[in-house]
Amino acid sequence: MWCEGYFIDGNHPEGWRTIVCNGPGKVCVAGMDDKEGEVWCMEGTCDPVANCIGLDFTKKSNGAVGVLTAKPCPEGIVFPDGSKWTKFDASTSSASAFLGAYIDLHHPEGWRTIAACGPDEAIVAGMDDKDGAPWCTKGTMADGKLGIDFTKKSEGAVGELPCEVVEKGIMFPDGSVWEHKICRKMKAKPHMWCEGYFIDGNHPEGWRTIVCNGPGKVCVAGMDDKEGEVWCMEGTCDPVANCIGLDFTKKSNGAVGVLTAKPCPEGIVFPDGSKWTKFDASTSSASAFLGAYIDLHHPEGWRTIAACGPDKVMVAGMDDKEGEVWCTKGYIDDGKLCIDFAKKSNGAVGILEAECVPQGITFPGGGFWCNKPRSIAMA
């Protein structure tokens, strides 16, 4: 979500805040006001249509402040009085794959959150039970794993433990798992409100996918019917206005230009009232693979993946800047994404299994699709 990540509050520049989605319509906020202060936490709500979050400062302020509404701004989030929390750009952080809210099965009544706070660092916060004291520590990336320092929390009994992303959450060397509180699956990648798989009411037998492929940018691919050609277009996203602009010039042969779309309960809506209805990917085992990628064998092209069923994805791409757009389908089997390349390769290649890693997805034989940087303000 656009509101998730690591922030610096301008009123407390030596402290920090993290915001992580921890359930449908909910966020968990943790922070410190200075380097040596106590860790605090609060709950909040998120409204994807109104594009805002509500944070309950009652406990933190001893009743002096209640719920405050925050909205996205170029720096991060802004409150009604104009104060801002500046967001860390996690788009190139190797720790960003670990973003999420978790349940430690050894402390089922508590919670843990992780957010990238540096190129290879993350801040980890948590509580062991409902009425316990919140704690925090840091983690450092090495060899694709996040080493979390439990020295202070355990009073020296435990040091740094490396963890890795698995299907259910993250796993430690002894096999213990912190399970995701919401369905992020293997790659804890935040999703923008506009991203996903859609059906255009004007072309019900076709499909569209929208995926963020860079700061302020989206890539759209689609077909208008089952046997038609695959097309693509570029677009922009504006987190402050809460809209995307899609350039239909090429698709319409110049008859239509850029159209602005905004969120609606069904998905997205255009100025003429037409809608693209979004597939609900919140419980799809394929949602972890959502993203825009660069195939290192075709560095001038692109690939996008979006969940289109409980265990299915739509894959689209181009191999170079002027090439044809292609698409294929994939499905999840035992936590891996199986992509059918038979049509694309004219039968030379069949189904290949892909696995999530923090930097992208890997294929047998060393093939690698690298994550493209995602939008900061909306991711």
Short mmCIF file of C-alpha atoms in Angstrom, two decimals:
data_model
loop_
_atom_site.label_atom_id
_atom_site.label_comp_id
_atom_site.label_asym_id
_atom_site.label_seq_id
_atom_site.Cartn_x
_atom_site.Cartn_y
_atom_site.Cartn_z
CA MET A 1 0.00 0.00 0.00
CA TRP A 2 1.06 3.59 -0.58
CA CYS A 3 1.15 4.26 3.17
CA GLU A 4 3.43 1.36 4.11
CA GLY A 5 7.09 1.83 4.94
CA TYR A 6 9.61 3.60 7.13
CA PHE A 7 9.18 7.30 7.90
CA ILE A 8 10.85 10.22 9.66
CA ASP A 9 8.48 12.58 11.48
CA GLY A 10 9.62 16.18 10.94
CA ASN A 11 8.62 16.95 14.53
CA HIS A 12 10.87 14.16 15.84
CA PRO A 13 13.79 13.99 13.37
CA GLU A 14 15.91 11.70 15.55
CA GLY A 15 13.15 9.11 15.82
CA TRP A 16 11.33 6.93 13.31
CA ARG A 17 7.92 5.50 12.42
CA THR A 18 6.86 2.39 10.50
CA ILE A 19 3.44 1.76 8.99
CA VAL A 20 2.48 -1.74 7.87
CA CYS A 21 -0.85 -3.19 6.76
CA ASN A 22 -1.86 -5.88 9.25
CA GLY A 23 -5.28 -6.87 7.99
CA PRO A 24 -8.10 -5.76 5.67
CA GLY A 25 -8.60 -2.06 6.27
CA LYS A 26 -6.06 -1.97 9.11
CA VAL A 27 -2.54 -0.67 9.68
CA CYS A 28 -0.10 -1.06 12.55
CA VAL A 29 2.17 1.87 13.42
CA ALA A 30 5.30 1.65 15.58
CA GLY A 31 7.91 4.26 16.37
CA MET A 32 10.34 6.05 18.63
CA ASP A 33 10.48 9.82 19.16
CA ASP A 34 14.25 9.91 19.71
CA LYS A 35 17.23 7.57 19.66
CA GLU A 36 16.98 6.49 23.30
CA GLY A 37 13.22 6.77 23.81
CA GLU A 38 10.64 4.09 24.37
CA VAL A 39 9.04 2.20 21.53
CA TRP A 40 5.34 2.94 21.08
CA CYS A 41 2.67 1.52 18.81
CA MET A 42 -0.81 2.44 17.65
CA GLU A 43 -3.52 1.05 15.42
CA GLY A 44 -5.03 2.65 12.37
CA THR A 45 -7.45 2.20 9.52
CA CYS A 46 -7.00 2.57 5.77
CA ASP A 47 -9.56 3.63 3.18
CA PRO A 48 -8.42 2.84 -0.39
CA VAL A 49 -11.30 4.74 -2.01
CA ALA A 50 -10.83 7.94 0.01
CA ASN A 51 -7.07 7.35 -0.26
CA CYS A 52 -6.35 8.06 3.40
CA ILE A 53 -5.42 6.42 6.69
CA GLY A 54 -6.71 7.18 10.18
CA LEU A 55 -4.17 6.90 13.01
CA ASP A 56 -5.32 6.78 16.63
CA PHE A 57 -2.97 8.94 18.74
CA THR A 58 -5.14 8.67 21.88
CA LYS A 59 -2.85 6.36 23.82
CA LYS A 60 0.41 7.93 22.61
CA SER A 61 -0.78 11.43 23.55
CA ASN A 62 -2.45 10.41 26.84
CA GLY A 63 -5.78 11.49 25.43
CA ALA A 64 -4.69 14.90 24.16
CA VAL A 65 -5.06 13.84 20.52
CA GLY A 66 -7.51 11.38 18.99
CA VAL A 67 -7.71 9.97 15.48
CA LEU A 68 -5.89 11.98 12.80
CA THR A 69 -6.38 11.46 9.08
CA ALA A 70 -3.28 11.32 6.89
CA LYS A 71 -3.12 11.46 3.11
CA PRO A 72 -0.33 10.80 0.60
CA CYS A 73 1.98 13.61 -0.44
CA PRO A 74 5.19 13.61 -2.52
CA GLU A 75 7.32 13.30 0.62
CA GLY A 76 5.27 10.52 2.22
CA ILE A 77 2.15 11.32 4.26
CA VAL A 78 0.69 14.62 5.46
CA PHE A 79 -1.62 15.39 8.40
CA PRO A 80 -4.35 18.06 8.63
CA ASP A 81 -2.02 20.56 10.34
CA GLY A 82 0.48 20.24 7.49
CA SER A 83 3.04 18.17 9.39
CA LYS A 84 4.61 15.41 7.34
CA TRP A 85 6.21 12.03 7.76
CA THR A 86 8.89 11.62 5.09
CA LYS A 87 9.03 8.15 3.58
CA PHE A 88 12.21 6.19 2.93
CA ASP A 89 12.58 5.20 -0.72
CA ALA A 90 12.54 1.41 -0.43
CA SER A 91 12.33 0.74 -4.17
CA THR A 92 15.96 -0.38 -4.41
CA SER A 93 16.38 -1.75 -0.88
CA SER A 94 17.30 -5.42 -0.76
CA ALA A 95 15.26 -5.63 2.47
CA SER A 96 11.97 -4.49 0.88
CA ALA A 97 10.84 -8.07 0.22
CA PHE A 98 10.45 -8.60 3.97
CA LEU A 99 7.88 -5.79 4.39
CA GLY A 100 4.90 -7.08 6.31
CA ALA A 101 2.99 -7.77 9.50
CA TYR A 102 3.58 -11.19 11.03
CA ILE A 103 2.47 -13.54 13.79
CA ASP A 104 5.24 -15.34 15.68
CA LEU A 105 3.72 -18.75 16.43
CA HIS A 106 5.63 -18.78 19.73
CA HIS A 107 3.74 -15.59 20.69
CA PRO A 108 0.36 -15.97 18.93
CA GLU A 109 -1.28 -13.07 20.79
CA GLY A 110 1.43 -10.63 19.76
CA TRP A 111 2.63 -9.24 16.46
CA ARG A 112 5.75 -8.32 14.48
CA THR A 113 6.26 -5.80 11.68
CA ILE A 114 9.19 -5.34 9.29
CA ALA A 115 9.94 -2.35 7.06
CA ALA A 116 13.05 -1.51 5.03
CA CYS A 117 14.91 1.50 6.46
CA GLY A 118 18.11 1.48 4.39
CA PRO A 119 19.68 -0.04 1.27
CA ASP A 120 20.22 -3.32 3.14
CA GLU A 121 18.57 -2.65 6.50
CA ALA A 122 15.15 -3.12 8.07
CA ILE A 123 13.50 -2.07 11.31
CA VAL A 124 11.69 -4.85 13.17
CA ALA A 125 9.07 -4.04 15.82
CA GLY A 126 6.74 -6.19 17.85
CA MET A 127 4.84 -7.15 20.98
CA ASP A 128 4.82 -10.62 22.53
CA ASP A 129 1.27 -10.39 23.90
CA LYS A 130 -1.70 -8.02 23.92
CA ASP A 131 -0.62 -6.09 27.00
CA GLY A 132 3.14 -6.37 26.65
CA ALA A 133 5.65 -3.63 25.97
CA PRO A 134 6.50 -2.99 22.31
CA TRP A 135 10.12 -3.58 21.30
CA CYS A 136 12.23 -2.93 18.23
CA THR A 137 15.48 -4.07 16.68
CA LYS A 138 17.27 -3.85 13.36
CA GLY A 139 17.95 -6.35 10.63
CA THR A 140 20.69 -6.44 7.99
CA MET A 141 20.62 -8.18 4.62
CA ALA A 142 23.32 -10.68 3.64
CA ASP A 143 23.14 -13.29 0.87
CA GLY A 144 19.42 -12.74 0.37
CA LYS A 145 18.60 -13.30 4.04
CA LEU A 146 17.64 -10.79 6.72
CA GLY A 147 19.72 -11.11 9.88
CA ILE A 148 17.64 -9.89 12.84
CA ASP A 149 19.52 -8.91 16.00
CA PHE A 150 17.69 -10.31 19.04
CA THR A 151 20.49 -9.46 21.50
CA LYS A 152 18.67 -6.65 23.29
CA LYS A 153 15.26 -8.33 23.23
CA SER A 154 16.65 -11.57 24.68
CA GLU A 155 19.01 -9.80 27.11
CA GLY A 156 21.96 -11.44 25.40
CA ALA A 157 20.59 -14.97 25.26
CA VAL A 158 20.15 -14.83 21.49
CA GLY A 159 22.20 -12.88 18.94
CA GLU A 160 21.57 -12.31 15.27
CA LEU A 161 19.38 -14.86 13.49
CA PRO A 162 19.08 -14.96 9.69
CA CYS A 163 15.63 -15.44 8.19
CA GLU A 164 14.46 -16.04 4.65
CA VAL A 165 11.23 -15.46 2.75
CA VAL A 166 9.06 -18.58 2.47
CA GLU A 167 5.49 -19.12 1.28
CA LYS A 168 3.86 -18.59 4.68
CA GLY A 169 6.06 -15.71 5.82
CA ILE A 170 9.67 -15.80 7.00
CA MET A 171 11.57 -18.76 8.43
CA PHE A 172 14.50 -18.95 10.88
CA PRO A 173 17.31 -21.55 11.05
CA ASP A 174 15.48 -23.70 13.63
CA GLY A 175 12.46 -23.95 11.34
CA SER A 176 10.29 -21.52 13.30
CA VAL A 177 8.13 -19.28 11.14
CA TRP A 178 6.63 -15.83 11.44
CA GLU A 179 3.44 -16.12 9.40
CA HIS A 180 2.06 -13.23 7.37
CA LYS A 181 -1.04 -11.70 8.94
CA ILE A 182 -2.41 -10.94 5.47
CA CYS A 183 -1.96 -12.70 2.15
CA ARG A 184 1.37 -11.45 0.83
CA LYS A 185 2.72 -14.94 0.32
CA MET A 186 6.34 -15.32 -0.69
CA LYS A 187 7.25 -11.85 -1.81
CA ALA A 188 6.02 -9.14 0.48
CA LYS A 189 5.54 -6.58 -2.22
CA PRO A 190 3.17 -3.74 -1.65
CA HIS A 191 0.37 -3.31 -4.19
CA MET A 192 -1.06 -0.06 -5.54
CA TRP A 193 -4.83 0.37 -5.65
CA CYS A 194 -4.74 0.43 -9.45
CA GLU A 195 -2.64 -2.71 -9.93
CA GLY A 196 -4.11 -6.04 -10.92
CA TYR A 197 -6.20 -7.91 -13.47
CA PHE A 198 -9.34 -6.28 -14.87
CA ILE A 199 -12.30 -6.94 -17.15
CA ASP A 200 -13.40 -3.97 -19.29
CA GLY A 201 -17.21 -3.84 -19.42
CA ASN A 202 -16.96 -2.76 -23.07
CA HIS A 203 -14.88 -5.85 -23.92
CA PRO A 204 -16.13 -8.58 -21.55
CA GLU A 205 -14.33 -11.39 -23.37
CA GLY A 206 -10.96 -9.67 -23.09
CA TRP A 207 -8.77 -8.60 -20.19
CA ARG A 208 -6.46 -5.84 -18.95
CA THR A 209 -3.57 -5.83 -16.49
CA ILE A 210 -2.13 -2.76 -14.79
CA VAL A 211 1.24 -2.98 -13.04
CA CYS A 212 3.51 -0.29 -11.62
CA ASN A 213 6.77 -0.29 -13.59
CA GLY A 214 8.60 2.65 -12.06
CA PRO A 215 8.10 5.72 -9.89
CA GLY A 216 4.99 7.47 -11.17
CA LYS A 217 4.51 4.99 -14.02
CA VAL A 218 2.22 2.08 -14.86
CA CYS A 219 2.26 -0.46 -17.68
CA VAL A 220 -1.04 -1.67 -19.12
CA ALA A 221 -1.47 -4.76 -21.30
CA GLY A 222 -4.61 -6.37 -22.63
CA MET A 223 -6.70 -8.12 -25.25
CA ASP A 224 -10.16 -7.02 -26.41
CA ASP A 225 -11.38 -10.56 -27.11
CA LYS A 226 -10.18 -14.12 -26.77
CA GLU A 227 -8.46 -14.33 -30.15
CA GLY A 228 -7.40 -10.72 -30.62
CA GLU A 229 -3.97 -9.17 -30.60
CA VAL A 230 -2.22 -8.28 -27.38
CA TRP A 231 -1.67 -4.55 -26.93
CA CYS A 232 0.09 -2.40 -24.37
CA MET A 233 0.15 1.22 -23.29
CA GLU A 234 1.94 3.39 -20.80
CA GLY A 235 0.42 5.43 -18.03
CA THR A 236 1.19 7.69 -15.12
CA CYS A 237 0.05 7.63 -11.51
CA ASP A 238 -0.61 10.61 -9.27
CA PRO A 239 -0.78 9.65 -5.56
CA VAL A 240 -1.94 13.09 -4.45
CA ALA A 241 -4.85 13.31 -6.92
CA ASN A 242 -5.41 9.55 -6.45
CA CYS A 243 -5.68 8.83 -10.16
CA ILE A 244 -3.89 7.27 -13.12
CA GLY A 245 -3.58 8.60 -16.65
CA LEU A 246 -3.68 6.02 -19.45
CA ASP A 247 -2.56 6.94 -22.98
CA PHE A 248 -4.97 5.35 -25.49
CA THR A 249 -3.47 7.22 -28.47
CA LYS A 250 -1.72 4.23 -30.04
CA LYS A 251 -4.47 1.72 -29.23
CA SER A 252 -7.17 3.96 -30.72
CA ASN A 253 -5.11 5.09 -33.72
CA GLY A 254 -5.26 8.65 -32.46
CA ALA A 255 -9.01 8.78 -31.81
CA VAL A 256 -8.53 8.89 -28.04
CA GLY A 257 -5.71 10.44 -26.04
CA VAL A 258 -4.93 10.28 -22.35
CA LEU A 259 -7.85 9.31 -20.10
CA THR A 260 -7.85 9.73 -16.35
CA ALA A 261 -9.12 6.85 -14.21
CA LYS A 262 -9.93 6.87 -10.52
CA PRO A 263 -10.64 4.12 -7.99
CA CYS A 264 -14.20 2.89 -7.49
CA PRO A 265 -15.61 -0.07 -5.54
CA GLU A 266 -15.54 -2.27 -8.65
CA GLY A 267 -12.01 -1.32 -9.72
CA ILE A 268 -11.37 1.82 -11.77
CA VAL A 269 -13.73 4.24 -13.47
CA PHE A 270 -13.19 6.58 -16.44
CA PRO A 271 -14.71 10.03 -17.06
CA ASP A 272 -17.53 8.60 -19.23
CA GLY A 273 -18.54 6.22 -16.42
CA SER A 274 -17.15 3.07 -18.01
CA LYS A 275 -15.46 0.75 -15.58
CA TRP A 276 -12.79 -1.90 -15.45
CA THR A 277 -13.75 -4.48 -12.83
CA LYS A 278 -10.83 -5.72 -10.77
CA PHE A 279 -10.20 -9.34 -9.80
CA ASP A 280 -9.93 -9.68 -6.02
CA ALA A 281 -6.39 -11.02 -5.61
CA SER A 282 -6.32 -10.68 -1.81
CA THR A 283 -6.57 -14.44 -1.28
CA SER A 284 -4.84 -15.58 -4.47
CA SER A 285 -1.75 -17.71 -3.98
CA ALA A 286 -0.42 -16.02 -7.13
CA SER A 287 -0.55 -12.45 -5.77
CA ALA A 288 3.05 -12.66 -4.55
CA PHE A 289 4.28 -12.57 -8.14
CA LEU A 290 2.55 -9.29 -9.05
CA GLY A 291 5.05 -6.92 -10.56
CA ALA A 292 6.98 -5.50 -13.48
CA TYR A 293 10.25 -7.19 -14.35
CA ILE A 294 13.28 -6.99 -16.61
CA ASP A 295 14.35 -10.28 -18.18
CA LEU A 296 18.14 -10.11 -18.13
CA HIS A 297 18.19 -11.97 -21.47
CA HIS A 298 16.09 -9.13 -22.95
CA PRO A 299 17.18 -6.01 -21.04
CA GLU A 300 15.42 -3.57 -23.38
CA GLY A 301 12.07 -5.29 -22.97
CA TRP A 302 9.72 -5.84 -20.04
CA ARG A 303 7.49 -8.42 -18.37
CA THR A 304 4.44 -7.95 -16.13
CA ILE A 305 2.61 -10.47 -13.96
CA ALA A 306 -0.83 -10.10 -12.35
CA ALA A 307 -2.99 -12.66 -10.52
CA CYS A 308 -6.13 -13.51 -12.52
CA GLY A 309 -7.51 -16.39 -10.45
CA PRO A 310 -7.12 -18.18 -7.12
CA ASP A 311 -3.93 -19.80 -8.38
CA LYS A 312 -3.47 -18.30 -11.85
CA VAL A 313 -1.60 -15.35 -13.36
CA MET A 314 -1.52 -13.44 -16.61
CA VAL A 315 1.99 -12.78 -17.94
CA ALA A 316 2.64 -10.15 -20.63
CA GLY A 317 5.80 -8.74 -22.14
CA MET A 318 7.92 -7.38 -24.95
CA ASP A 319 11.44 -8.56 -25.78
CA ASP A 320 12.65 -5.18 -27.04
CA LYS A 321 11.39 -1.62 -27.46
CA GLU A 322 9.85 -2.15 -30.90
CA GLY A 323 8.86 -5.79 -30.61
CA GLU A 324 5.44 -7.38 -30.47
CA VAL A 325 3.55 -7.69 -27.22
CA TRP A 326 2.96 -11.27 -26.10
CA CYS A 327 1.04 -12.89 -23.29
CA THR A 328 0.71 -16.26 -21.64
CA LYS A 329 -0.77 -17.76 -18.51
CA GLY A 330 0.76 -19.31 -15.44
CA TYR A 331 -0.40 -21.18 -12.38
CA ILE A 332 0.84 -21.88 -8.87
CA ASP A 333 2.00 -25.37 -7.96
CA ASP A 334 3.62 -26.07 -4.59
CA GLY A 335 4.52 -22.41 -4.12
CA LYS A 336 6.16 -22.07 -7.54
CA LEU A 337 4.88 -20.18 -10.56
CA CYS A 338 4.62 -22.39 -13.64
CA ILE A 339 4.65 -20.26 -16.81
CA ASP A 340 3.76 -21.74 -20.21
CA PHE A 341 6.23 -20.47 -22.82
CA ALA A 342 5.13 -22.91 -25.56
CA LYS A 343 3.32 -20.33 -27.72
CA LYS A 344 5.96 -17.62 -27.23
CA SER A 345 8.78 -19.99 -28.18
CA ASN A 346 6.90 -21.76 -31.01
CA GLY A 347 7.08 -24.98 -29.04
CA ALA A 348 10.80 -24.85 -28.26
CA VAL A 349 10.12 -24.27 -24.56
CA GLY A 350 7.24 -25.56 -22.49
CA ILE A 351 6.30 -24.86 -18.91
CA LEU A 352 9.04 -23.41 -16.69
CA GLU A 353 8.85 -23.17 -12.91
CA ALA A 354 9.73 -19.79 -11.35
CA GLU A 355 10.52 -19.04 -7.72
CA CYS A 356 10.34 -15.78 -5.75
CA VAL A 357 13.56 -14.30 -4.44
CA PRO A 358 13.93 -10.82 -2.89
CA GLN A 359 15.29 -9.31 -6.11
CA GLY A 360 12.78 -10.90 -8.52
CA ILE A 361 12.02 -14.39 -9.81
CA THR A 362 14.40 -17.15 -10.92
CA PHE A 363 14.04 -19.92 -13.50
CA PRO A 364 15.84 -23.26 -13.93
CA GLY A 365 19.19 -22.89 -15.65
CA GLY A 366 19.88 -19.46 -14.22
CA GLY A 367 17.21 -17.37 -15.93
CA PHE A 368 16.29 -14.30 -13.91
CA TRP A 369 13.62 -11.62 -14.08
CA CYS A 370 14.68 -8.65 -11.97
CA ASN A 371 12.15 -6.45 -10.15
CA LYS A 372 11.64 -3.04 -11.75
CA PRO A 373 11.60 -0.16 -9.20
CA ARG A 374 8.11 0.50 -7.92
CA SER A 375 6.29 3.76 -7.26
CA ILE A 376 7.29 5.29 -3.94
CA ALA A 377 4.33 7.43 -3.03
CA MET A 378 1.75 4.82 -3.97
CA ALA A 379 3.60 1.58 -3.22
#
